[in-house]
Coordinates of C-alpha atoms and ligand atoms in Angstrom, one line a residue:
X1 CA 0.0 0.0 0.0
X2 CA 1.5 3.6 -0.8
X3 CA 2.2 5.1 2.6
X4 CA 0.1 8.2 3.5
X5 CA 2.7 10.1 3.6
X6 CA 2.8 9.9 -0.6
X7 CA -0.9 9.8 -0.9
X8 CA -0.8 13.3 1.2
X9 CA 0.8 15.1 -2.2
X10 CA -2.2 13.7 -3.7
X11 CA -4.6 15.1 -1.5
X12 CA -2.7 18.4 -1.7
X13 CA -2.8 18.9 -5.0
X14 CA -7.1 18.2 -4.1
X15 CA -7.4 14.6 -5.6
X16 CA -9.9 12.3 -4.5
X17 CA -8.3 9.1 -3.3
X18 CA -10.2 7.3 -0.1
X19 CA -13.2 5.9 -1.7
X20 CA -11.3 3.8 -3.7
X21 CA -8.6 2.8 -0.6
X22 CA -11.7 1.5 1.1
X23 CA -12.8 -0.3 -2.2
X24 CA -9.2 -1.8 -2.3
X25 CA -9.7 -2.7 1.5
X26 CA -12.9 -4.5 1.6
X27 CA -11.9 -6.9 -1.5
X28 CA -8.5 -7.2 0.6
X29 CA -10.2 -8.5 3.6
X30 CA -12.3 -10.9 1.1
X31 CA -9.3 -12.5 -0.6
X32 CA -7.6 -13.2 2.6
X33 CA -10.5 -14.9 5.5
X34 CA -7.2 -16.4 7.2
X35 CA -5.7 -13.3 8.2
X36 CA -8.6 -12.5 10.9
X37 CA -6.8 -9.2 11.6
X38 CA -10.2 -7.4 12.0
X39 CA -12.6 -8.6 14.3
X40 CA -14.9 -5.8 13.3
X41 CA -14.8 -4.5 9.7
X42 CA -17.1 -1.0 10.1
X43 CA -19.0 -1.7 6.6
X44 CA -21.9 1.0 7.8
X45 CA -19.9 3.8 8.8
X46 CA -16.7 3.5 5.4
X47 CA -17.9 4.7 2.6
X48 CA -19.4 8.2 4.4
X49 CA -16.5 8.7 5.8
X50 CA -14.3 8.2 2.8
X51 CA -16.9 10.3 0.9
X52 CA -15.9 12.6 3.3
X53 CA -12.5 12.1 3.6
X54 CA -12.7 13.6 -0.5
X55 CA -14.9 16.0 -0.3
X56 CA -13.0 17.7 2.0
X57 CA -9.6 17.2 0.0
X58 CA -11.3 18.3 -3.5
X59 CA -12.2 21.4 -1.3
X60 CA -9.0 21.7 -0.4
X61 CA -10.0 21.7 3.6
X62 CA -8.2 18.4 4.1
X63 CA -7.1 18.3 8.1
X64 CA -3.7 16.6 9.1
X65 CA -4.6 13.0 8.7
X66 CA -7.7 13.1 5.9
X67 CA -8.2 9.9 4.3
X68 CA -6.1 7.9 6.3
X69 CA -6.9 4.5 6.9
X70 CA -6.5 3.7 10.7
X71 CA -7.9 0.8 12.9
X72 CA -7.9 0.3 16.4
X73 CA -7.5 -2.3 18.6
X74 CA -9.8 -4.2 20.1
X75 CA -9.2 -2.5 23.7
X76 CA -9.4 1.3 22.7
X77 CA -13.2 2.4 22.9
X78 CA -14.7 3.5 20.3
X79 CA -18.2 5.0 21.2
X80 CA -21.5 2.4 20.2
X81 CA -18.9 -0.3 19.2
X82 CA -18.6 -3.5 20.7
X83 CA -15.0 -3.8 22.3
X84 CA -14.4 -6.5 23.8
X85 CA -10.2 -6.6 24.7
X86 CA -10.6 -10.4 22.5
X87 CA -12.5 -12.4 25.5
X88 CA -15.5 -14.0 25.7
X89 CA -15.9 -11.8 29.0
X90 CA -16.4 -8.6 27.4
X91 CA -18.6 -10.3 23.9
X92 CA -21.5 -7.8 23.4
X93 CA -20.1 -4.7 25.4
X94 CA -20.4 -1.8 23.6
X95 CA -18.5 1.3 24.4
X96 CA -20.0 4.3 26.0
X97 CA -17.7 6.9 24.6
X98 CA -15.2 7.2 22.4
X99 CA -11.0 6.9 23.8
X100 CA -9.4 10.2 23.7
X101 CA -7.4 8.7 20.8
X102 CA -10.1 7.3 18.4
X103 CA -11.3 11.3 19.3
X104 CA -8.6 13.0 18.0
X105 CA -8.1 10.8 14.9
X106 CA -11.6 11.6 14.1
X107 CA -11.1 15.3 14.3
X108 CA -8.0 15.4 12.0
X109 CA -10.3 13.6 9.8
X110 CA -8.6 9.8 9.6
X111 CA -11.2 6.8 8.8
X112 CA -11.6 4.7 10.9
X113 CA -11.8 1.6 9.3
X114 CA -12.6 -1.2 12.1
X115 CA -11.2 -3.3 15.0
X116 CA -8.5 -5.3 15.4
X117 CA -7.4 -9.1 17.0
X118 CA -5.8 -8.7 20.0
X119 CA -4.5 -11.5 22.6
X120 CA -7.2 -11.8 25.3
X121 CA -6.9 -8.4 27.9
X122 CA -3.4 -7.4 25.6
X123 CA -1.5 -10.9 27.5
X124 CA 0.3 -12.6 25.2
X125 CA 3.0 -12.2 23.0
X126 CA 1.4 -14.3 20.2
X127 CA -1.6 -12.6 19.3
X128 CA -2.9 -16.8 19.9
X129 CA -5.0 -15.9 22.9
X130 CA -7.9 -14.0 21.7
X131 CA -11.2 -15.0 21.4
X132 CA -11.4 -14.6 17.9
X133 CA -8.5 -17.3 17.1
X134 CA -4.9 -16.3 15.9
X135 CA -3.8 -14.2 13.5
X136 CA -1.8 -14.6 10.9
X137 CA 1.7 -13.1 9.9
X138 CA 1.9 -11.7 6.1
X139 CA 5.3 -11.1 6.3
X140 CA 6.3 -14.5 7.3
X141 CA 3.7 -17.6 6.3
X142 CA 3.2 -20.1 9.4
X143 CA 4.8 -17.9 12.1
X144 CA 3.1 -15.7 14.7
X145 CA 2.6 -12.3 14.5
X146 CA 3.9 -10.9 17.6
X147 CA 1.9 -10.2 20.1
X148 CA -0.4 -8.7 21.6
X149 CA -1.6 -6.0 19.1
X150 CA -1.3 -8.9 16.5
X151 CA -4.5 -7.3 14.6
X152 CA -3.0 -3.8 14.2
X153 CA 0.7 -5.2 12.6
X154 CA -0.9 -7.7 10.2
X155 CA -3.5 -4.9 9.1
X156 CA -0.7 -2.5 8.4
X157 CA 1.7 -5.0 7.3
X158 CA -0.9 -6.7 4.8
X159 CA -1.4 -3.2 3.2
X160 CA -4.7 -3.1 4.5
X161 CA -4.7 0.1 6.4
X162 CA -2.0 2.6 7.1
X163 CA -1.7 2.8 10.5
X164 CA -3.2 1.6 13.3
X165 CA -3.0 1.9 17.3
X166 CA -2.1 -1.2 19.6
X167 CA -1.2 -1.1 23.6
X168 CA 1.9 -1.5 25.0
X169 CA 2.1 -2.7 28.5
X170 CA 5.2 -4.8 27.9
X171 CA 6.1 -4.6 24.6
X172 CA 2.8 -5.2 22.5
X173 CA 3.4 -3.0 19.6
X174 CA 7.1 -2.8 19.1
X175 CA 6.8 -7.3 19.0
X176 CA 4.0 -7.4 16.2
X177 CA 5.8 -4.4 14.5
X178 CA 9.2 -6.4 14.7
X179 CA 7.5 -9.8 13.6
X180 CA 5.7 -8.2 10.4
X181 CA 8.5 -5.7 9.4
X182 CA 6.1 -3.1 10.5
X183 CA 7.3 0.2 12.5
X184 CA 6.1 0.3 15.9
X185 CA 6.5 3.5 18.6
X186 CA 5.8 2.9 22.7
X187 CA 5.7 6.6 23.6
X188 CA 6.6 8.3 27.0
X189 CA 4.3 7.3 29.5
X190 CA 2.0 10.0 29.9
X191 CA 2.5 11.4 25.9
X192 CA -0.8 9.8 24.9
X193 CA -3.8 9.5 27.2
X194 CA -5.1 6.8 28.6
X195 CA -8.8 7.6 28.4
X196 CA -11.1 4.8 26.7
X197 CA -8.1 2.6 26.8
X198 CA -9.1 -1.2 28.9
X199 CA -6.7 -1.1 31.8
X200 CA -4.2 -4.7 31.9
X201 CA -1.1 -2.8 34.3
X202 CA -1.7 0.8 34.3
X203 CA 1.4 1.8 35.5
X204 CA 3.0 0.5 32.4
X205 CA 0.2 0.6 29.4
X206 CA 0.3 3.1 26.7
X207 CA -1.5 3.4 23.5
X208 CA 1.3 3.3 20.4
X209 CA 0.8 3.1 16.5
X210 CA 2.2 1.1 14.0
X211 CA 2.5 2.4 10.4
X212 CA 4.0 1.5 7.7
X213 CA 6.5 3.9 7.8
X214 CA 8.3 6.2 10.1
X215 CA 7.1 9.3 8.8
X216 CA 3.1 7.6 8.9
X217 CA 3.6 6.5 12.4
X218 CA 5.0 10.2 13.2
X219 CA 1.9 11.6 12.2
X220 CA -0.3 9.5 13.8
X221 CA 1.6 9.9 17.0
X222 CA 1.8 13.3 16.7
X223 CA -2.6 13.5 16.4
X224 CA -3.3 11.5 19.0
X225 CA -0.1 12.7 21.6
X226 CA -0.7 15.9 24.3
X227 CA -2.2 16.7 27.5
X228 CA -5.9 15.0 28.2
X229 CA -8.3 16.2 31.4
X230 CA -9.3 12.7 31.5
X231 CA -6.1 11.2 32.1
X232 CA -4.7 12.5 35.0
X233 CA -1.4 10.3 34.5
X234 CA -1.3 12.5 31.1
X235 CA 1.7 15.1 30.8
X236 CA 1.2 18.9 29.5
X237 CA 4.8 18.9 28.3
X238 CA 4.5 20.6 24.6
X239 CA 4.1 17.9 21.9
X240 CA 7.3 18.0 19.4
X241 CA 7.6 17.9 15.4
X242 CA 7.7 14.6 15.2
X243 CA 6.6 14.4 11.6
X244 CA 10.0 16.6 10.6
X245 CA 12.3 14.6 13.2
X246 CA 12.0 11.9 10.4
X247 CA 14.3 13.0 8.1
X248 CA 16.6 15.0 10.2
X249 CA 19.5 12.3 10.5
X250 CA 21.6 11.3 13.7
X251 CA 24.6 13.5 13.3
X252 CA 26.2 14.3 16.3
X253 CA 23.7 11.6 18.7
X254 CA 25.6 9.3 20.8
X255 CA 24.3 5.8 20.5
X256 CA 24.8 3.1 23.1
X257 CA 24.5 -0.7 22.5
X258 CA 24.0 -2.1 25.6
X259 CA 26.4 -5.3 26.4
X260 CA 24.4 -7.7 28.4
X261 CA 21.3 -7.2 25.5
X262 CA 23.4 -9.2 23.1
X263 CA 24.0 -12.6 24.7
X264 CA 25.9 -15.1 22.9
X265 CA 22.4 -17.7 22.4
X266 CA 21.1 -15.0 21.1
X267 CA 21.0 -15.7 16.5
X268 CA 23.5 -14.2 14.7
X269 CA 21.4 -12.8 12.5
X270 CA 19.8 -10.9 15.4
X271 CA 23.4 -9.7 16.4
X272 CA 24.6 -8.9 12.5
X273 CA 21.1 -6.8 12.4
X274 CA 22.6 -4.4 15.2
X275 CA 25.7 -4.6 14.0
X276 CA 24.5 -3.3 10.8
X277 CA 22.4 -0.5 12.1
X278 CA 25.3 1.1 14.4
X279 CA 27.3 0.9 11.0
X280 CA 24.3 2.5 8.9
X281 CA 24.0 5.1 11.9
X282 CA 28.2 5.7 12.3
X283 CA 28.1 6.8 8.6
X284 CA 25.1 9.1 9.1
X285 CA 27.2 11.2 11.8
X286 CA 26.7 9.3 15.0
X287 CA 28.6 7.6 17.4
X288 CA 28.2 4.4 18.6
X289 CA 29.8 2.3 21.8
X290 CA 29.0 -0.3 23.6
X291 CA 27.6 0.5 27.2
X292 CA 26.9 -1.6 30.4
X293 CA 23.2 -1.5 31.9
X294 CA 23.6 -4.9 34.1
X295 CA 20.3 -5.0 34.8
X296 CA 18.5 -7.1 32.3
X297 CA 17.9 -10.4 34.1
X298 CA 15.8 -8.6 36.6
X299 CA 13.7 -7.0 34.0
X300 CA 11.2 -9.4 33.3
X301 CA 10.5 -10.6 37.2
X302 CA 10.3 -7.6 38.1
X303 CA 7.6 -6.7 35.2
X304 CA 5.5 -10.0 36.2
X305 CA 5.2 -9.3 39.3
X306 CA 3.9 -5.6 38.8
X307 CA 2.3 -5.9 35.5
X308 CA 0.4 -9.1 37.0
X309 CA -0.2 -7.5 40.1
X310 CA -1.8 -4.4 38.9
X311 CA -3.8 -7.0 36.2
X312 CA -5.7 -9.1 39.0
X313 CA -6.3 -5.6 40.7
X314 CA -7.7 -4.0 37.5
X315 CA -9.6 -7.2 36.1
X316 CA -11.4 -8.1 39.3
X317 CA -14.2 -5.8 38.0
X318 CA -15.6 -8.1 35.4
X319 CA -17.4 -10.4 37.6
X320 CA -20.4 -10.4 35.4
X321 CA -22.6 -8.0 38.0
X322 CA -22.4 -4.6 36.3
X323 CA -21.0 -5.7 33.3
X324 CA -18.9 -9.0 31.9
X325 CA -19.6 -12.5 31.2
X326 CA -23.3 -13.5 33.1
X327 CA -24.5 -16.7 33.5
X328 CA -28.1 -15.5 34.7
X329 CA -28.9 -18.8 36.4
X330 CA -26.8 -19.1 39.6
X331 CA -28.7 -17.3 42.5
X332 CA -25.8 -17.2 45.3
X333 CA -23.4 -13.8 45.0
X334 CA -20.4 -15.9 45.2
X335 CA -21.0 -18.7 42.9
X336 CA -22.6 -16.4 40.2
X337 CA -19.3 -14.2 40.1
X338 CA -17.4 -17.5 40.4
X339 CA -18.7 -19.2 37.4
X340 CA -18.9 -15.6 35.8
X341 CA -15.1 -15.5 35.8
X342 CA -14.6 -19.0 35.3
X343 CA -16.5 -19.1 32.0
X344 CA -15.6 -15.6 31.1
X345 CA -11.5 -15.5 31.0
X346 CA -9.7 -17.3 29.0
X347 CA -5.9 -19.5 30.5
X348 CA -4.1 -17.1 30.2
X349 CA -5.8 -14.4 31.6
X350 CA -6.6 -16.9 34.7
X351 CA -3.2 -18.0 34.8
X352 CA -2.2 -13.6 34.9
X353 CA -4.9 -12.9 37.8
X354 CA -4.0 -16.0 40.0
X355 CA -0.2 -14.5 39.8
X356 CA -1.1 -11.2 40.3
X357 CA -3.4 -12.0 43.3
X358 CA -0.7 -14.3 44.6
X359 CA 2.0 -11.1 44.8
X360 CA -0.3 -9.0 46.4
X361 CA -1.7 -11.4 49.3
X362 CA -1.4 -10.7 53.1
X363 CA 2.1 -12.4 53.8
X364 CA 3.6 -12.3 50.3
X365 CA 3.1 -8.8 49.6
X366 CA 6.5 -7.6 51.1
X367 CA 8.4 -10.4 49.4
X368 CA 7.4 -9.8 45.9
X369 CA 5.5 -7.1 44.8
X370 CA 6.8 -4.1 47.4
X371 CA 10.6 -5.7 46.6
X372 CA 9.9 -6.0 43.0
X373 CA 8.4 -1.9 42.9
X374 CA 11.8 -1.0 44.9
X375 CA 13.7 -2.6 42.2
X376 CA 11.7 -0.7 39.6
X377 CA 13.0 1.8 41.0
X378 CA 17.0 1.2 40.9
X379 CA 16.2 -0.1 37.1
X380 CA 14.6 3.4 36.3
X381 CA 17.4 5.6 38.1
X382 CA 20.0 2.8 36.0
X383 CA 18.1 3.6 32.4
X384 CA 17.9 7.5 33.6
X385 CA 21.8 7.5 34.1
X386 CA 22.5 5.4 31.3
X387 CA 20.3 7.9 29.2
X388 CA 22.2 10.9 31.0
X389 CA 25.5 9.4 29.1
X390 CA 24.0 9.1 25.9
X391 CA 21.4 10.1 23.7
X392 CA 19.6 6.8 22.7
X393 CA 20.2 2.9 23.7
X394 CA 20.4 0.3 20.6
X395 CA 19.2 -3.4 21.4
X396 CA 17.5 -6.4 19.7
X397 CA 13.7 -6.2 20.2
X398 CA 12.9 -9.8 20.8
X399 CA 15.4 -12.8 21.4
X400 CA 14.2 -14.4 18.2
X401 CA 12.5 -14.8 15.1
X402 CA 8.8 -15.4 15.1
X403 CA 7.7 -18.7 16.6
X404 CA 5.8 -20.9 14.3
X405 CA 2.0 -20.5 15.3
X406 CA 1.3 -22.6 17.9
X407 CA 4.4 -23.1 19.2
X408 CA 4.0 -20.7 22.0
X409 CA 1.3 -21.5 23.6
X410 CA 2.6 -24.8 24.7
X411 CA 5.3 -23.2 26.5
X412 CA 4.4 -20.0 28.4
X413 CA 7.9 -19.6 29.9
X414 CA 9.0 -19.2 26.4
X415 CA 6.5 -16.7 25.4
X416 CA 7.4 -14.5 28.8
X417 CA 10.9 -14.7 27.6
X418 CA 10.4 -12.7 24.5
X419 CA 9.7 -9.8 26.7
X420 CA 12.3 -9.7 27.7
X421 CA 13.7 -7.1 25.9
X422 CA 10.9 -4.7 25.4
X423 CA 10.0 -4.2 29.5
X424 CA 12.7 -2.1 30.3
X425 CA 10.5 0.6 28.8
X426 CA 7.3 0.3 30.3
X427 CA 9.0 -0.2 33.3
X428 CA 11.0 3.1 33.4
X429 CA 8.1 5.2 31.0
X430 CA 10.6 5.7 28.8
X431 CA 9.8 5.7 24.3
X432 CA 11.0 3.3 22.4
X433 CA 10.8 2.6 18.6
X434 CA 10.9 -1.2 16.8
X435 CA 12.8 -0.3 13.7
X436 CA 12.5 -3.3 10.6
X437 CA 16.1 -4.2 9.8
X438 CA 16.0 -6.2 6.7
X439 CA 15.6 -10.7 7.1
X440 CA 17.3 -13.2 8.4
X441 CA 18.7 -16.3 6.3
X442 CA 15.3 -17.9 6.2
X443 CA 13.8 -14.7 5.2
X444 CA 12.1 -14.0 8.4
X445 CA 11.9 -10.3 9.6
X446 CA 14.4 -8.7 11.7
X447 CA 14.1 -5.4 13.8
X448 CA 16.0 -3.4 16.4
X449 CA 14.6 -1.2 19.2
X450 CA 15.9 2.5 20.4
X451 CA 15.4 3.9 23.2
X452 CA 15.2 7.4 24.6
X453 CA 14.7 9.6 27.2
X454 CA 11.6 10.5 28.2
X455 CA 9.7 12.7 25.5
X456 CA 12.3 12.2 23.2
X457 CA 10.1 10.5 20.8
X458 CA 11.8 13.0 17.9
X459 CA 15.2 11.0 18.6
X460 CA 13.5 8.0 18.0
X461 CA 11.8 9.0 14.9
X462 CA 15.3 10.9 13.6
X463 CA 16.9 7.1 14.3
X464 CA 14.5 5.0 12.2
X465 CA 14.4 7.7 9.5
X466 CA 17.8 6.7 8.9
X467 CA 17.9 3.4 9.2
X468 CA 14.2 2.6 7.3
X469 CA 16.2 5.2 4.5
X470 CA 19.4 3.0 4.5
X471 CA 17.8 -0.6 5.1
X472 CA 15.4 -0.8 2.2
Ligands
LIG1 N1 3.8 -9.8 26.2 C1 3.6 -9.0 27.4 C2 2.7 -9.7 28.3 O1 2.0 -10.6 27.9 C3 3.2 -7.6 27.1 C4 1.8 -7.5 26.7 C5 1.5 -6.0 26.4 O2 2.4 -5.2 26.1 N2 0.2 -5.8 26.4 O3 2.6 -9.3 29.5

């Protein structure tokens, strides 16, 4: 699909274009059921909006984002919708109002083209835990596709839409964007509100796009970013120019690789893919070194316990009473919520909410989650200093290729593990970028992840400007 970015010259010079992306998209989603990257395709509400969409651009009123083709995943509200975060819990509960984000897209006049698979509540790194059944990878047939905004990568990475938002509580859009060659931006915490967004560990979720490009997911980020009075975790700090930072290189940015990211199990293509990108970013006027952040075996305890923690705590409203899952034949309070939950969540969720509950019970709570929010802490002050040193941190996204489907969900511990490197930013707050860096041997997508300091999303979009122009 042309990126928006191109399609914008288009609309500038007052051409009508939308109708016939949405004709494009609908025999799309036709010639490929297997995909099941929308849940929800919005067949009533399309064509208005793309008649829209042109009228506006022949009239040469077109607002920042007219005609583009966005979805949204399944957890983001969007107001009269069903959404349903991909579990059998939430089927038939249709959103009050619309998220802050779907909002904003709205007013700068993107369509909004449907909903996306999701893993159940955004747990998973698979996308094989919704509801719905797993989604498919078009970039690499038989493998997952990253997890858990699985919906929102495949879309963009089919060339069905071009962008669309995901959550990222622990690395759920930079993995699908790094499995489907996709770019995907985690912003600040704070940068983009919370606000219609279906809590999983609110002290780490944030909404985040992936596009098809850097300069697309810059202007979708830059629509939906800013202060929000209905998120009062939402920062006033100015928004930046993020759409410009594209394209204005790397010279003179100090680049750290961190040591203890690049183990020697982990596949050399993964290591030759950073290796390449600090020689792509050398030539465009950085410099690179290797730095030491010895804290990366503690990232991903430390994220279970609070992520899981704040999940049991946020999910023990569905119990079916004011809304969720009902049975509407057990009598007793207690049974009714039990089988309620029971029928309503799927394993893995269950297998979340019994951790989470665990970590927080009278007895353990000072053992694991109270020690694992001090450590938080030093890892923040670590990534804070590291980040005082230089200006971005290099490091694989994921410590390996796409599983096959399936593969995962035999063997959680393995699925945990390919957080591993993505946490460190939800745990800190801190933007990070997945960045497609060309295939591996058997042709399977490869990607490497910045990081920055906080609100320095235009250092992150500067960086994979110059590696998307260098890589392609
Ligand atoms: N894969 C991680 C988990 O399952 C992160 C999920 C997310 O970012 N929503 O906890």
């Amino acid at each position: 699909m042309t990126s928006y970015s191109d399609i914008r010259k288009s609309i500038e010079a007052r051409k009508e274009f939308c109708a016939s992306l949405v004709h494009t998209l609908r025999n799309e989603i036709v010639a490929r059921p297997g995909l099941n990257a929308f849940v929800e395709l919005f067949d009533d509400t399309l064509d208005v909006d793309a008649q829209t969409a042109d009228t506006r651009s022949v009239a040469g009123n077109a607002r920042g984002l007219e005609g583009m083709l966005v979805g949204i995943k399944d957890n983001i509200l969007i107001r009269g919708r069903e959404c349903t975060a991909a579990s059998r819990m939430l089927k038939g509960h249709r959103a009050a109002y619309d998220a802050t984000v779907v909002r904003r897209l709205r007013e700068a006049g993107a369509v909004i083209a449907g909903r996306l698979n999701m893993d159940e509540f955004a747990m998973g790194s698979s996308g094989e835990t919704s509801v719905y059944g797993p989604t498919q990878n078009p970039a690499a047939e038989g493998r997952i596709p990253g997890g858990s905004s699985s919906g929102s990568a495949a879309a963009v990475a089919a060339g069905l839409l071009h962008a669309a938002l995901g959550s990222d509580t622990g690395g759920s859009v930079r993995q699908p964007a790094a499995c489907t060659g996709t770019i995907g931006i985690k912003p600040t915490y704070g940068r983009v509100s919370r606000s219609g967004l279906i809590s999983f560990a609110s002290s780490c979720d944030q909404i985040g796009v992936i596009a098809g490009t850097a300069e697309d997911a810059a202007r979708v980020l830059h629509c939906i970013s800013g202060h929000d009075t209905a998120d009062a975790t939402s920062s006033a700090d100015p928004v930046t120019a993020y759409v410009s930072a594209v394209g204005k290189g790397v010279q003179g940015l100090r680049i750290g690789i961190i040591r203890e990211c690049l183990p020697d199990e982990l596949p050399a293509a993964q290591h030759e893919a950073i290796q390449r990108s600090a020689e792509v970013l050398t030539s465009a006027g950085a410099t690179v070194d290797e730095i030491l952040l010895p804290l990366t075996d503690l990232l991903y305890p430390v994220y279970a316990v609070i992520a899981n923690a704040e999940a049991a705590s946020n999910l023990s409203r569905y119990n079916g009473m004011r809304y969720g899952h009902a049975c509407n034949d057990e009598e007793e309070f207690h049974t009714a919520v039990m089988r309620n939950r029971s029928e309503g969540f799927g394993r893995e969720v269950k297998r979340r909410i019994m951790i989470g509950t665990y970590v927080l019970s009278a007895g353990y709570r000072q053992q694991w989650f109270e020690h694992a929010a001090r450590l938080r802490r030093r890892i923040r002050d670590a990534y804070r200093q590291a980040l005082s040193e230089v200006d971005l941190l290099l490091l694989p996204v994921m410590p390996g290729p796409p599983a096959p489907l399936g593969e995962l969900m035999e063997d959680p511990l393995r699925m945990y593990r390919s957080d591993m490197y993505t946490v460190a930013a939800n745990l800190t707050g801190l933007p990070a970028i997945s960045v497609p860096a060309g295939r591996d041997g058997e042709g399977l997508p490869l990607a490497v992840q910045f990081m920055a300091s906080a609100f320095r999303e235009d250092l992150l979009f500067a960086s994979a400007g110059v590696l998307e122009g260098a890589m392609q």
